[in-house]
Short mmCIF file of C-alpha atoms and ligand atoms in Angstrom, two decimals:
data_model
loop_
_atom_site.label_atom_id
_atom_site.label_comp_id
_atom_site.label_asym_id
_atom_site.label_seq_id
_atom_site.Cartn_x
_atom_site.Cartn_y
_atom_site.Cartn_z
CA UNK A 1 -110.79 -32.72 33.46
CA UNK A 2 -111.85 -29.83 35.05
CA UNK A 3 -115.98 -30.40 34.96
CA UNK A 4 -117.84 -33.72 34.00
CA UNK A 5 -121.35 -33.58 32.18
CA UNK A 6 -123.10 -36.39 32.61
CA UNK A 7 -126.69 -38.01 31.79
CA UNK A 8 -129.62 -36.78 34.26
CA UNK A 9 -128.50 -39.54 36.93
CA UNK A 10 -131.32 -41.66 39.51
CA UNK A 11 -130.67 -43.00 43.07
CA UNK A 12 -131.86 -47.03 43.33
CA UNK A 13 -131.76 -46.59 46.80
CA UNK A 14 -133.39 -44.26 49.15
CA UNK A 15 -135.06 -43.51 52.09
CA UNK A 16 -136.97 -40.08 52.03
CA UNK A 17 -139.33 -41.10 55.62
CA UNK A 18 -142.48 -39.03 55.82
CA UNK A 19 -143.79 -36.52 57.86
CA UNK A 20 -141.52 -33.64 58.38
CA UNK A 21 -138.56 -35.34 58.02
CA UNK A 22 -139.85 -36.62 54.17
CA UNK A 23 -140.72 -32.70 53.62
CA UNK A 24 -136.87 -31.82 54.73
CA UNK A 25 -134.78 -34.46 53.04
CA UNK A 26 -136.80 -34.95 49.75
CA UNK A 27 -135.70 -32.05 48.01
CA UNK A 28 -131.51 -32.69 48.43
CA UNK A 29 -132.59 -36.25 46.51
CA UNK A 30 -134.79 -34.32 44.19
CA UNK A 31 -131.93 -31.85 43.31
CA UNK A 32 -129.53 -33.86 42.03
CA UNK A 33 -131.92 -37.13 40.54
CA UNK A 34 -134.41 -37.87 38.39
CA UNK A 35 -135.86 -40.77 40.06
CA UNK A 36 -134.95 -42.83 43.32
CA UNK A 37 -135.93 -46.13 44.17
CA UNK A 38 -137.76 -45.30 47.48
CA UNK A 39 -137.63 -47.79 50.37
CA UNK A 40 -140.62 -48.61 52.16
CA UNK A 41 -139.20 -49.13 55.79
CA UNK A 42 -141.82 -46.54 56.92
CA UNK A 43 -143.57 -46.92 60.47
CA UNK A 44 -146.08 -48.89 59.70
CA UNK A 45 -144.36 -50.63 56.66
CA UNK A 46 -145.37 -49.89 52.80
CA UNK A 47 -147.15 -52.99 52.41
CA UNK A 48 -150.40 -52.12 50.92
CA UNK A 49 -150.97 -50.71 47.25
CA UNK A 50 -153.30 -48.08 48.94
CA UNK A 51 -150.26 -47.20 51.43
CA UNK A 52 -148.04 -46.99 48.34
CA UNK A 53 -150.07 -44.92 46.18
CA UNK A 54 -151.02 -42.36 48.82
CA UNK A 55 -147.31 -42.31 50.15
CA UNK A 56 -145.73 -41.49 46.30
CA UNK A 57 -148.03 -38.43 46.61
CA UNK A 58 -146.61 -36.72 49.71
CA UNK A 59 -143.28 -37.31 47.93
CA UNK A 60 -144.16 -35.76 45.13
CA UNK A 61 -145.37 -33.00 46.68
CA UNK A 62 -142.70 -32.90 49.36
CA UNK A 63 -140.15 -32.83 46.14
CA UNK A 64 -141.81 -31.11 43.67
CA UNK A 65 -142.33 -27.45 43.56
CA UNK A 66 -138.98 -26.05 45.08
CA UNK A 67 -136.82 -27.84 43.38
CA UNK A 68 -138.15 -26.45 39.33
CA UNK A 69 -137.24 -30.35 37.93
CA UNK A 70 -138.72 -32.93 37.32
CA UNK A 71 -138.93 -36.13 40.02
CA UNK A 72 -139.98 -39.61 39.70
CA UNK A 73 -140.11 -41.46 42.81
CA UNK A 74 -140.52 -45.41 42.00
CA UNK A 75 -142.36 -47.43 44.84
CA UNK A 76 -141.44 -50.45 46.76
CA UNK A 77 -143.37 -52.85 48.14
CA UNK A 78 -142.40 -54.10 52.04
CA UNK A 79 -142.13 -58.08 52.20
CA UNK A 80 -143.65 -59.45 54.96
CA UNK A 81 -144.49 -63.30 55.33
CA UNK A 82 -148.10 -63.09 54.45
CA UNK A 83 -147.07 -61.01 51.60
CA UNK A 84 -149.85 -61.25 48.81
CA UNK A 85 -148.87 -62.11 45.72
CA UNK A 86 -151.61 -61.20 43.51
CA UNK A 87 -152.02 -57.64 45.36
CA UNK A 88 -147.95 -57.36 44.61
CA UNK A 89 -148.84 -58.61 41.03
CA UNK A 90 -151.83 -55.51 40.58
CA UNK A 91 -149.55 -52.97 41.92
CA UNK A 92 -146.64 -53.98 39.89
CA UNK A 93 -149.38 -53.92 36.54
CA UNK A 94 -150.70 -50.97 37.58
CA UNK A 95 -147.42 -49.12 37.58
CA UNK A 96 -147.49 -48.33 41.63
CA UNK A 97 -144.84 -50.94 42.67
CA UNK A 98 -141.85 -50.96 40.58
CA UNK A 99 -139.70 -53.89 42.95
CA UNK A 100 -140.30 -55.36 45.90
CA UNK A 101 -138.05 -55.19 49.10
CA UNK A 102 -136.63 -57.80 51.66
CA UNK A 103 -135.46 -56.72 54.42
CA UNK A 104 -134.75 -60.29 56.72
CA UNK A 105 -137.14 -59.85 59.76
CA UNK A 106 -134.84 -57.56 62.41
CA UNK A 107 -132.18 -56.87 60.09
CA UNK A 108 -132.20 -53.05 60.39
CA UNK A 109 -134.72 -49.70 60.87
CA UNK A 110 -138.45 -50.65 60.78
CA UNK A 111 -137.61 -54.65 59.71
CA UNK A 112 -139.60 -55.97 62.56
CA UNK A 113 -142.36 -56.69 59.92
CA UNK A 114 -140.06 -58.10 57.37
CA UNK A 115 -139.34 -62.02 56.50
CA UNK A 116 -138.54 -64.57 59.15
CA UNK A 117 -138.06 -67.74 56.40
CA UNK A 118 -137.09 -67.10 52.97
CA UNK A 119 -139.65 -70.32 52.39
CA UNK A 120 -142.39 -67.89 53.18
CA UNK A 121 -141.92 -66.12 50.30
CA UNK A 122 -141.94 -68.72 47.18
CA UNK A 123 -145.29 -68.17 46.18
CA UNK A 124 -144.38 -64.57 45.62
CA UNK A 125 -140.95 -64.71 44.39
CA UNK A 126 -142.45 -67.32 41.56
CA UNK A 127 -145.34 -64.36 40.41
CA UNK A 128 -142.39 -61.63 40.80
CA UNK A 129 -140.21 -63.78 38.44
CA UNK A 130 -142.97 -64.47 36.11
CA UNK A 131 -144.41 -60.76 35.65
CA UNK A 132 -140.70 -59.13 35.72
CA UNK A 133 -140.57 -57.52 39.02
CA UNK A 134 -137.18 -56.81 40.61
CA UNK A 135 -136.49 -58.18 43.83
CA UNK A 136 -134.63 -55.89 46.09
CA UNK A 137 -132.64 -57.62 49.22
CA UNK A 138 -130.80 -56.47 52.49
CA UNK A 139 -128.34 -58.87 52.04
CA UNK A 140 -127.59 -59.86 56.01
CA UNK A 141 -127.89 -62.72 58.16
CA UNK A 142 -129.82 -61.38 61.44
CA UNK A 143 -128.43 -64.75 63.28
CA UNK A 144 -127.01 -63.10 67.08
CA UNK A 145 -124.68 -65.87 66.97
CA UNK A 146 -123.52 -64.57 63.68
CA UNK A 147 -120.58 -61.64 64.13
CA UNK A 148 -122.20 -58.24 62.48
CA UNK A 149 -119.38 -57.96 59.96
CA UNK A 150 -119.68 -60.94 58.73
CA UNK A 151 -123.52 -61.31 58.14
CA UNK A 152 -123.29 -60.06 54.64
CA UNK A 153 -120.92 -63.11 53.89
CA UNK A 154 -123.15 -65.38 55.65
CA UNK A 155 -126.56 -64.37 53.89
CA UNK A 156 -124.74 -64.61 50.41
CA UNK A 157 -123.80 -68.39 51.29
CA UNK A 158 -127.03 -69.33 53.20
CA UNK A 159 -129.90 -67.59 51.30
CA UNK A 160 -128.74 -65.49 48.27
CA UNK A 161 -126.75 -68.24 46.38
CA UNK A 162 -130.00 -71.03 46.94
CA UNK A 163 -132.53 -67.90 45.65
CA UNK A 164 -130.25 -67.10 42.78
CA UNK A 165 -130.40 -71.41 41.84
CA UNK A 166 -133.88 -71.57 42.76
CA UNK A 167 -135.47 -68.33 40.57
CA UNK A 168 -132.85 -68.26 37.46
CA UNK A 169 -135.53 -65.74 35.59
CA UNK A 170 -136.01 -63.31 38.64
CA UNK A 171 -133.87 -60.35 39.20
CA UNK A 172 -132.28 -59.81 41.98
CA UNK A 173 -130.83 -56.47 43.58
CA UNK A 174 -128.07 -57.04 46.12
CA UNK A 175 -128.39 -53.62 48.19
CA UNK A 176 -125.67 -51.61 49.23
CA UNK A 177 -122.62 -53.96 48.89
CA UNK A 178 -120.32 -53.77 51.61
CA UNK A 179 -117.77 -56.76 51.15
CA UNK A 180 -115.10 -58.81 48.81
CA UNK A 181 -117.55 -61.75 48.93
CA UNK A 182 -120.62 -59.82 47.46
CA UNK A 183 -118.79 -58.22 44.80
CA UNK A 184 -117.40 -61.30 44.16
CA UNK A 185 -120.66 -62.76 44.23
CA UNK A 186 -122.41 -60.15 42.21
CA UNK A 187 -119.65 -60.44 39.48
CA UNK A 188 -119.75 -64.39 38.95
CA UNK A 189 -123.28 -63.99 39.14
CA UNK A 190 -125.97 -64.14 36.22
CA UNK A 191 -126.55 -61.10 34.32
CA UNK A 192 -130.39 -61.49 36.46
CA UNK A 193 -127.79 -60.23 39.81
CA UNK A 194 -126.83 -56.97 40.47
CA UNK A 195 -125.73 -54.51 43.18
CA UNK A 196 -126.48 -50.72 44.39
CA UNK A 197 -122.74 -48.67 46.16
CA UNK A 198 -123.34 -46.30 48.69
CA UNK A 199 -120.72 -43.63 49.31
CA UNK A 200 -120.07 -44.27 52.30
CA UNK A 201 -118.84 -47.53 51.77
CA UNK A 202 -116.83 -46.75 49.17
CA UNK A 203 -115.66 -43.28 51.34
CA UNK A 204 -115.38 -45.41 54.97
CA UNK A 205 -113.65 -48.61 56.60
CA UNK A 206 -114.61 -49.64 60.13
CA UNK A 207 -112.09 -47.79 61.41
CA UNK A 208 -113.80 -44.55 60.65
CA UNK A 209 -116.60 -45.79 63.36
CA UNK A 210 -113.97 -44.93 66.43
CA UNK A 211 -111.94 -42.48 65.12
CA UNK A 212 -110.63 -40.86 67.95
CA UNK A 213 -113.89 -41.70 69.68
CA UNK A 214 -117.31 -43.31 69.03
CA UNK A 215 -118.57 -41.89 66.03
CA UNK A 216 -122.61 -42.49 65.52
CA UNK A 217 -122.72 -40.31 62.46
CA UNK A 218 -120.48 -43.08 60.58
CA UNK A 219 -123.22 -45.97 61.48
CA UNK A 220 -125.40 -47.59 59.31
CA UNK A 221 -126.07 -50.98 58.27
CA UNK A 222 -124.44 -53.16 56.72
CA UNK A 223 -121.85 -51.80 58.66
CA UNK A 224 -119.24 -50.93 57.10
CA UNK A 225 -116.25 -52.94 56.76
CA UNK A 226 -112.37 -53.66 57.04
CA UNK A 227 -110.11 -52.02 54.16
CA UNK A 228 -109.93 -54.75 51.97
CA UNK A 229 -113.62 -54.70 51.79
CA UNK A 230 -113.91 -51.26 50.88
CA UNK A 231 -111.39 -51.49 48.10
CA UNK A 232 -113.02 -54.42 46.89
CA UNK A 233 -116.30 -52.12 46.56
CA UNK A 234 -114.64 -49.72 44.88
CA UNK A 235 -112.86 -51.82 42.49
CA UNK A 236 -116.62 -52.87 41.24
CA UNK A 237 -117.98 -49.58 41.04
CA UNK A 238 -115.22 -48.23 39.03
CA UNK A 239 -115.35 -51.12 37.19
CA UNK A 240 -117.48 -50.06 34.17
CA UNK A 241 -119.29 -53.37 34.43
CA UNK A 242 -123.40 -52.84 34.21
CA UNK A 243 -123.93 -55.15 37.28
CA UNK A 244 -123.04 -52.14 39.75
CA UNK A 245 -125.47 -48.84 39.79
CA UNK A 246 -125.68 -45.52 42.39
CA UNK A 247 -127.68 -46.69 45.29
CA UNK A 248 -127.22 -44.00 47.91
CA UNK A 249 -129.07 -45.71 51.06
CA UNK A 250 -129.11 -42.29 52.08
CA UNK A 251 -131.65 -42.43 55.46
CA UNK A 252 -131.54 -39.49 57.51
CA UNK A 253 -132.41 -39.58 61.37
CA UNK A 254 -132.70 -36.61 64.26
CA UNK A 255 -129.61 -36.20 65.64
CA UNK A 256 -130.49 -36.81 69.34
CA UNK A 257 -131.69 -40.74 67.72
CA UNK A 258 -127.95 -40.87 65.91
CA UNK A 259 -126.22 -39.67 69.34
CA UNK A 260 -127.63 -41.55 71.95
CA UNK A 261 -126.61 -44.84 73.95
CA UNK A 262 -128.43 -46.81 71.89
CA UNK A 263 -127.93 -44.96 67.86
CA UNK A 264 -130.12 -45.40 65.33
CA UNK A 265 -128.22 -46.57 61.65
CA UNK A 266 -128.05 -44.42 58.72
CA UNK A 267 -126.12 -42.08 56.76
CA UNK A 268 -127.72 -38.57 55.23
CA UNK A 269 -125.41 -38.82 52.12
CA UNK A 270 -128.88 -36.70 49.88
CA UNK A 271 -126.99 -33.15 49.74
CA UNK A 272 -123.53 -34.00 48.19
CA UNK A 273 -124.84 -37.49 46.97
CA UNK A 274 -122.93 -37.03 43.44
CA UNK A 275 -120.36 -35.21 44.70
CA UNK A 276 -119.28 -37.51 47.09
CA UNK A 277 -119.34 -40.31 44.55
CA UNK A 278 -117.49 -38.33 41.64
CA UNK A 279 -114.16 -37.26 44.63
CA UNK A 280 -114.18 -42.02 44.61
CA UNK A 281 -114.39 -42.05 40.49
CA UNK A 282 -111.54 -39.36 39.92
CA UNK A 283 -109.58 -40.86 42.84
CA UNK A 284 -110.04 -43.90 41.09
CA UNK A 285 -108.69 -42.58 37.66
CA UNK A 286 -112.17 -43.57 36.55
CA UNK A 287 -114.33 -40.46 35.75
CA UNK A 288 -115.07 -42.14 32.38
CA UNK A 289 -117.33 -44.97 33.93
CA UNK A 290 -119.51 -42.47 36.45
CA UNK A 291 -121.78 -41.49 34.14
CA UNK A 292 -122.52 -45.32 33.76
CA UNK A 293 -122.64 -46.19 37.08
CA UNK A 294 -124.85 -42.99 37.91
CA UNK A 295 -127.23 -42.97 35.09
CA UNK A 296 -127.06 -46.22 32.85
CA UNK A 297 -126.57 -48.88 34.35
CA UNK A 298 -129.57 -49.10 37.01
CA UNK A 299 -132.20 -48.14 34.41
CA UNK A 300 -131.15 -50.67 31.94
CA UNK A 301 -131.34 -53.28 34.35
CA UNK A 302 -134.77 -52.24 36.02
CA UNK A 303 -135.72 -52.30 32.14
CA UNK A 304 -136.71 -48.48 32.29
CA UNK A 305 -135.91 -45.73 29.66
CA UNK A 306 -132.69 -43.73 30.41
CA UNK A 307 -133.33 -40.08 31.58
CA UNK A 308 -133.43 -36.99 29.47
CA UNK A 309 -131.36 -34.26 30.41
CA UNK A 310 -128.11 -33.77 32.17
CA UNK A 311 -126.09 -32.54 35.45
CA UNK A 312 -122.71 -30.97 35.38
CA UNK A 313 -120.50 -31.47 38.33
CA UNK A 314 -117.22 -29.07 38.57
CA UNK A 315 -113.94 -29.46 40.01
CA UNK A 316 -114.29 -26.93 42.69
CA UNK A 317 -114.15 -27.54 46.57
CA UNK A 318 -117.98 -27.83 47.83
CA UNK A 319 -118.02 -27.16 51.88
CA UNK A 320 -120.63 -29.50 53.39
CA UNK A 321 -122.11 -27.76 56.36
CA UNK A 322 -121.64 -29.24 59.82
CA UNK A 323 -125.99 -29.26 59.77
CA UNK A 324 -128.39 -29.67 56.62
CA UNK A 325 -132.05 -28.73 57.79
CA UNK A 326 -130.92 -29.95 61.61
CA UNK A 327 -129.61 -33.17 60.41
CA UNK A 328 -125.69 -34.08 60.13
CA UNK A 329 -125.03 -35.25 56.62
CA UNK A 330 -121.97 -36.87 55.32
CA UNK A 331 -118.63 -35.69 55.29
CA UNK A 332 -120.03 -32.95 58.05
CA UNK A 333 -117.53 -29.76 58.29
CA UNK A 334 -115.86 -31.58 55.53
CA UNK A 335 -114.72 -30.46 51.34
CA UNK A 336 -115.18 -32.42 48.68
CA UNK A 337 -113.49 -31.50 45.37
CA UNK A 338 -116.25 -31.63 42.70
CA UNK A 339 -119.80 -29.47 43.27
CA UNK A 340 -122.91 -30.31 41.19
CA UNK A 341 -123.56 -26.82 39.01
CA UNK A 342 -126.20 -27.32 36.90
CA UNK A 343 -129.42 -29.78 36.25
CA UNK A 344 -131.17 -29.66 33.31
CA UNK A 345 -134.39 -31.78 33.20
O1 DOR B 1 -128.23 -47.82 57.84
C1 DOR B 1 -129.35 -48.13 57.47
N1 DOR B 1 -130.40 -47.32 57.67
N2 DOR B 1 -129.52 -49.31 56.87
C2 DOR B 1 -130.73 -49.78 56.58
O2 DOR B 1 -130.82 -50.87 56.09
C3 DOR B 1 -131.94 -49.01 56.94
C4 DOR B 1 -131.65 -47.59 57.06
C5 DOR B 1 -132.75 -46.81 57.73
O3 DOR B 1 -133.91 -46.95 57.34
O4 DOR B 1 -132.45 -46.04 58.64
ZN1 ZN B 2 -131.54 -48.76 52.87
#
């Protein structure tokens, strides 16, 4: 197969910033999808409908008139523990919030805000179930005791499983799976469970993180994970099964905040988002399930109409620069053997 045409695809996980950085980055997601699940991990956190609303603007704008398509950016709202549920309930009615987000208090970037007992949170989680709303969850322990590569485990068997029991109507959104155990989990799961793949973690093991050296560029969180892990991830995105959608967790930061003594997490995957996860699918043997994965399976479970028009991606070597607009993105100085062509809106 020498090019792949597939549905006009969206990205259920993203972090486009603000500011500068929002006016740099949002047009790479903009390019290549039609809408993207934005995170709200901003400084202050997106916790107001106000914030929300005004924030979806810039994006637009930031997105918009460059890139000649069409871009829908869907809002989260940031759980904290006085989170409100009848504000979340307006926003969600009035079309603003699409999910919510929890991000366990000091699990990653900008979580200092975010939930310190799960407990806090049933008042909300019973409105979200009852009007529909997706929950979205960064599935990790934050525990010091707790060794990082196994807090994804650890949050499946100490929170996830009892919230699962506990809200059988509400749908849940594992983010950016990273082990065996949460595909695992995510597979024996009710159809109300799901999960977003990044590329990197189905590109990366943990031994990419000291390849020859310390390597901040390969650093985000969850961090990725031992081999196994990694082919476990794959194995479920290839799989065909509706569970598992694109979720890039693409989150760009300066490059003196990725290379310092103390790094900041996150992979810039936005410019060769698709491309990067097409070189997995035909390594795989599984072109025939991407345009699933990319395009169908995420809207069908957020309950939202599939996209109109398509992208074509071609077998061709793309170069990825070593810099995109100052930041490194992934697979820096690297090829990748399919390049997006064409978008039609
Ligand atoms: O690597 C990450 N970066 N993981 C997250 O959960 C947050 C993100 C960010 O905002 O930088
Ligand atoms: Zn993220």
């Amino acid at each position: 197969m020498q090019s792949l045409t597939i549905r006009r695809p969206d990205d259920w996980h993203v972090h486009l910033r603000d500011g500068a950085m929002l006016k740099a980055v949002a047009p790479f997601t903009a390019r290549q999808f039609a809408r993207a699940i934005v995170m709200p991990n901003l400084s202050p956190p997106v916790t107001s409908l106000a914030a929300a609303s005004a924030y979806r603007e810039r994006i637009v704008a930031a997105a918009g008139p460059k890139t000649g398509t069409r871009f829908t950016p869907l809002m989260t709202c940031y759980l904290t523990d006085d989170a409100n549920a009848d504000e979340i309930a307006r926003g969600h009615a009035e079309g603003v919030w699409v999910a919510a987000k929890l991000y366990p208090a000091n699990a990653t970037t900008n979580s200092a805000h975010g939930v310190t007992d799960i407990r806090k949170l049933w008042p909300t989680l019973e409105r979200m179930q009852a009007i529909g709303m997706p929950l979205l969850v960064h599935g990790e322990v934050t525990d010091p005791d707790i060794d990082i590569f196994d807090r994804e485990a650890v949050f499946i068997d100490r929170v996830l499983g009892g919230l699962v029991r506990d809200f059988p109507a509400l749908r849940i959104v594992l983010e950016h799976i990273t082990t065996a155990e949460a595909a695992q989990f995510v597979a024996d799961a009710p159809a109300t469970v799901a999960a977003t793949i990044t590329p990197q973690h189905l590109h990366l093991n943990r031994n990419a993180l000291f390849a020859g050296g310390l390597r901040p560029h390969a650093y985000c969180l969850p961090v990725v994970k031992r081999e196994k892990h990694r082919l476990a991830v794959r194995a479920a995105a290839v799989s065909g099964s509706p569970k598992y959608f694109l979720g890039t967790d693409s989150a760009p930061h300066a490059v003196d905040a990725k290379e310092a003594s103390c790094g900041c997490a996150g992979i810039f995957n936005a410019p060769f988002a698709l491309e990067s996860y097409a070189v997995v699918f035909d390594e795989e043997g599984a072109l025939d399930k991407f345009e699933g994965f990319a395009s169908e399976h995420g809207p069908r479970f957020y309950g939202l109409p599939l996209n109109e028009g398509e992208v074509t991606l071609e077998r061709r070597t793309a170069v990825v620069p070593d810099r995109v607009v100052d930041l490194v993105p992934f697979h820096s100085g690297g090829t990748l053997g399919w390049q997006m062509s064409r978008s039609l809106p």
